[in-house]
Amino acid sequence: MKPAPLRAASRLLCCGLLLAATGSARAFSFAEDEKQGAAEEEGRRGRIAQHLAVPCKAALRNQGILVALADQTADGYQLQGSKYGRHAAVINQKLKALGLKTYTAEEQRARIAQAEMEAYFRNDPDAALAASSKLGAAFVLKGGVSTRTAYNPVVRLPEVYVTMHFTLAAADGRTISTATAKAESYSGSDTAGMALELVHEQAEEVVAKLYNDYCRAAGKPKK
């Protein structure tokens, strides 16, 4: 089952708690919130359609793309084994829909060493190219997941903030496009779980943007 949109769920919970605290039924309109949520979804679908309108799917068909996700901290990137396996699987589904060839976590671990995976996040072009050649990947989509928690004194609940920064690169490490997805929720301290919900909610638009940037760059005449 696809999770409810994070922002809508957070708004409902927050406003419900505020109503309980203030006792004012006029402070919030569920009908207005549903209308706002519908408008946001319509806008999202429109952006996705616009991104995918650029015709270059034929050029991407069966091109290999490797998805690598890691925690992003002040000290750099930290790969956590299979921590983001389910997250990568969701993204792979969106990439497959565009005709790209993806790789399972098992295939990546069998062919690429941990040190080589880390090379993607160190922006080491030689090591990245060597690792990509082992899979036959033409592209690498790396994502850094940064999280933080804070306590909201108004609703007296912990808030969780998740940001995912994506970089689409060629096999040699050359950056093609970047995209960012963000979310916040009153959902305790399960940052990995919230990151998965964020991927479910926003992966389609992120992938569509990366696709659009690649197609536009590929369509420019070479100097």
Coordinates of C-alpha atoms in Angstrom, one line a residue:
M1 CA 0.0 0.0 0.0
K2 CA 1.3 3.4 -0.9
P3 CA 1.7 5.6 2.1
A4 CA -0.3 8.8 2.4
P5 CA 1.6 12.0 1.4
L6 CA 3.8 13.1 4.3
R7 CA 3.0 16.7 4.2
A8 CA -0.8 16.1 4.2
A9 CA -0.5 13.6 7.0
S10 CA 1.6 16.0 9.0
R11 CA -0.8 18.9 8.5
L12 CA -3.7 16.8 9.6
L13 CA -2.0 15.6 12.7
C14 CA -0.6 19.0 13.7
C15 CA -3.9 20.8 13.1
G16 CA -5.8 18.1 15.0
L17 CA -3.5 18.6 18.0
L18 CA -3.8 22.3 17.8
L19 CA -7.6 22.0 17.7
A20 CA -7.5 19.8 20.8
A21 CA -5.3 22.4 22.5
T22 CA -7.3 25.4 21.6
G23 CA -10.8 23.9 21.5
S24 CA -11.5 26.0 18.4
A25 CA -13.3 24.2 15.5
R26 CA -12.8 27.3 13.4
A27 CA -9.0 27.1 13.4
F28 CA -8.8 24.5 10.6
S29 CA -10.9 23.3 7.7
F30 CA -10.4 19.7 6.6
A31 CA -12.2 20.5 3.4
E32 CA -9.7 23.3 2.6
D33 CA -6.8 21.1 3.5
E34 CA -8.1 18.3 1.2
K35 CA -8.5 20.9 -1.6
Q36 CA -4.9 22.1 -1.1
G37 CA -3.6 18.5 -1.1
A38 CA -5.5 17.8 -4.4
A39 CA -4.0 21.0 -5.9
E40 CA -0.5 20.0 -4.9
E41 CA -1.0 16.5 -6.4
E42 CA -2.3 18.0 -9.6
G43 CA 0.7 20.3 -9.8
R44 CA 3.1 17.4 -9.2
R45 CA 1.5 15.3 -11.9
G46 CA 1.7 18.3 -14.3
R47 CA 5.4 18.8 -13.6
I48 CA 6.1 15.1 -14.1
A49 CA 4.3 15.1 -17.5
Q50 CA 6.2 18.2 -18.5
H51 CA 9.6 16.6 -17.6
L52 CA 8.8 13.5 -19.5
A53 CA 7.6 15.3 -22.6
V54 CA 11.2 15.6 -23.9
P55 CA 11.6 12.8 -26.4
C56 CA 14.7 10.7 -25.8
K57 CA 13.5 7.5 -24.2
A58 CA 14.9 5.5 -27.2
A59 CA 18.4 6.7 -26.4
L60 CA 18.1 5.5 -22.8
R61 CA 16.5 2.1 -23.6
N62 CA 18.5 -0.8 -21.9
Q63 CA 21.2 1.6 -20.8
G64 CA 22.5 0.4 -17.4
I65 CA 22.1 2.7 -14.3
L66 CA 23.5 2.0 -10.8
V67 CA 21.7 3.4 -7.8
A68 CA 23.8 4.0 -4.7
L69 CA 22.3 5.6 -1.5
A70 CA 24.2 6.6 1.6
D71 CA 23.8 8.6 4.8
Q72 CA 25.1 12.2 4.3
T73 CA 26.6 13.7 7.4
A74 CA 28.9 16.6 8.3
D75 CA 31.8 14.1 8.0
G76 CA 30.9 13.0 4.5
Y77 CA 29.0 10.0 3.2
Q78 CA 28.5 6.7 5.0
L79 CA 27.4 3.6 3.3
Q80 CA 25.2 1.4 5.5
G81 CA 25.1 -1.9 3.7
S82 CA 21.4 -2.8 3.0
K83 CA 19.9 0.0 5.0
Y84 CA 18.5 1.7 1.9
G85 CA 17.9 -1.4 -0.1
R86 CA 14.1 -0.9 -0.2
H87 CA 14.6 2.8 -1.1
A88 CA 16.8 1.9 -4.0
A89 CA 14.2 -0.7 -5.2
V90 CA 11.5 1.9 -5.4
I91 CA 13.8 4.2 -7.4
N92 CA 14.7 1.3 -9.7
Q93 CA 11.1 0.8 -10.5
K94 CA 10.8 4.3 -11.8
L95 CA 14.0 4.0 -13.8
K96 CA 12.8 0.8 -15.4
A97 CA 9.6 2.5 -16.5
L98 CA 11.8 4.8 -18.6
G99 CA 13.5 1.8 -20.2
L100 CA 16.7 1.8 -18.2
K101 CA 18.4 -1.4 -17.0
T102 CA 18.8 -1.4 -13.2
Y103 CA 20.8 -3.7 -10.9
T104 CA 19.7 -5.4 -7.7
A105 CA 21.6 -4.9 -4.4
E106 CA 22.8 -8.5 -4.7
E107 CA 24.2 -7.8 -8.2
Q108 CA 26.0 -4.7 -7.0
R109 CA 27.5 -6.4 -4.0
A110 CA 28.6 -9.4 -6.1
R111 CA 30.5 -7.3 -8.6
I112 CA 31.5 -4.1 -6.9
A113 CA 33.6 -3.9 -3.7
Q114 CA 32.6 -1.6 -0.8
A115 CA 35.6 0.6 -1.5
E116 CA 34.6 1.0 -5.1
M117 CA 31.1 2.0 -4.1
E118 CA 32.5 4.6 -1.7
A119 CA 34.5 6.0 -4.7
Y120 CA 31.2 7.3 -6.2
F121 CA 30.6 9.4 -3.1
R122 CA 34.3 10.6 -3.0
N123 CA 33.9 11.8 -6.6
D124 CA 36.8 9.7 -7.7
P125 CA 36.4 9.4 -11.5
D126 CA 38.9 6.7 -12.1
A127 CA 37.5 4.4 -9.4
A128 CA 33.9 5.2 -10.4
L129 CA 34.7 4.3 -14.1
A130 CA 36.3 1.0 -13.0
A131 CA 33.3 0.1 -10.8
S132 CA 30.8 1.0 -13.5
S133 CA 32.6 -1.1 -16.1
K134 CA 32.1 -4.2 -13.9
L135 CA 28.4 -3.8 -14.2
G136 CA 28.3 -2.3 -17.7
A137 CA 26.5 0.8 -16.3
A138 CA 26.3 3.9 -18.4
F139 CA 25.0 6.0 -15.5
V140 CA 25.2 6.3 -11.7
L141 CA 22.5 7.8 -9.6
K142 CA 23.8 8.5 -6.1
G143 CA 21.7 9.8 -3.3
G144 CA 22.7 11.3 0.0
V145 CA 20.2 11.0 2.9
S146 CA 20.5 13.6 5.6
T147 CA 18.2 13.6 8.6
R148 CA 17.6 15.6 11.8
T149 CA 15.1 15.5 14.6
A150 CA 13.7 18.3 16.8
Y151 CA 11.1 18.6 19.5
N152 CA 8.1 20.8 18.7
P153 CA 7.0 22.5 22.0
V154 CA 3.6 23.5 20.5
V155 CA 2.3 20.1 19.7
R156 CA 4.7 18.4 22.2
L157 CA 5.9 15.8 19.6
P158 CA 9.2 15.1 18.0
E159 CA 9.6 16.3 14.4
V160 CA 11.6 14.4 11.8
Y161 CA 13.2 16.2 8.8
V162 CA 14.6 14.2 5.9
T163 CA 16.4 15.6 2.8
M164 CA 17.6 13.5 -0.1
H165 CA 20.1 14.9 -2.6
F166 CA 20.4 13.1 -5.9
T167 CA 23.2 13.3 -8.4
L168 CA 22.9 11.7 -11.8
A169 CA 26.4 11.1 -13.3
A170 CA 27.9 9.4 -16.3
A171 CA 30.0 6.3 -15.7
D172 CA 33.2 8.4 -15.6
G173 CA 31.8 10.5 -12.7
R174 CA 30.8 13.5 -14.8
T175 CA 27.7 15.2 -13.3
I176 CA 24.6 15.3 -15.6
S177 CA 21.9 16.5 -13.2
T178 CA 20.9 17.0 -9.6
A179 CA 17.7 17.0 -7.7
T180 CA 16.5 17.3 -4.1
A181 CA 13.5 15.9 -2.2
K182 CA 12.5 17.0 1.3
A183 CA 9.9 16.1 3.9
E184 CA 9.0 16.6 7.5
S185 CA 6.7 14.8 9.8
Y186 CA 5.6 14.2 13.4
S187 CA 6.5 10.6 13.3
G188 CA 9.0 9.8 16.1
S189 CA 12.6 9.0 15.3
D190 CA 12.3 6.4 12.5
T191 CA 14.3 8.4 10.0
A192 CA 14.9 5.5 7.6
G193 CA 11.2 4.7 7.6
M194 CA 10.4 8.3 6.8
A195 CA 13.0 8.4 4.1
L196 CA 11.2 5.4 2.5
E197 CA 7.9 7.2 2.6
L198 CA 9.6 10.2 1.0
V199 CA 11.0 8.0 -1.8
H200 CA 7.5 6.5 -2.4
E201 CA 6.0 10.0 -2.5
Q202 CA 8.6 11.9 -4.5
A203 CA 10.8 9.4 -6.5
E204 CA 8.7 9.7 -9.6
E205 CA 9.1 13.4 -9.9
V206 CA 12.8 13.3 -9.0
V207 CA 13.5 10.7 -11.7
A208 CA 11.4 12.7 -14.2
K209 CA 13.5 15.8 -13.5
L210 CA 16.8 13.9 -13.9
Y211 CA 15.5 12.4 -17.1
N212 CA 14.5 15.8 -18.4
D213 CA 18.0 17.3 -17.6
Y214 CA 19.7 14.4 -19.3
C215 CA 17.6 14.6 -22.5
R216 CA 18.0 18.4 -22.8
A217 CA 21.8 18.1 -22.4
A218 CA 22.0 15.2 -24.9
G219 CA 20.0 17.3 -27.4
K220 CA 22.3 20.3 -27.3
P221 CA 24.6 20.5 -30.4
K222 CA 28.2 19.8 -29.5
K223 CA 30.6 22.7 -30.0

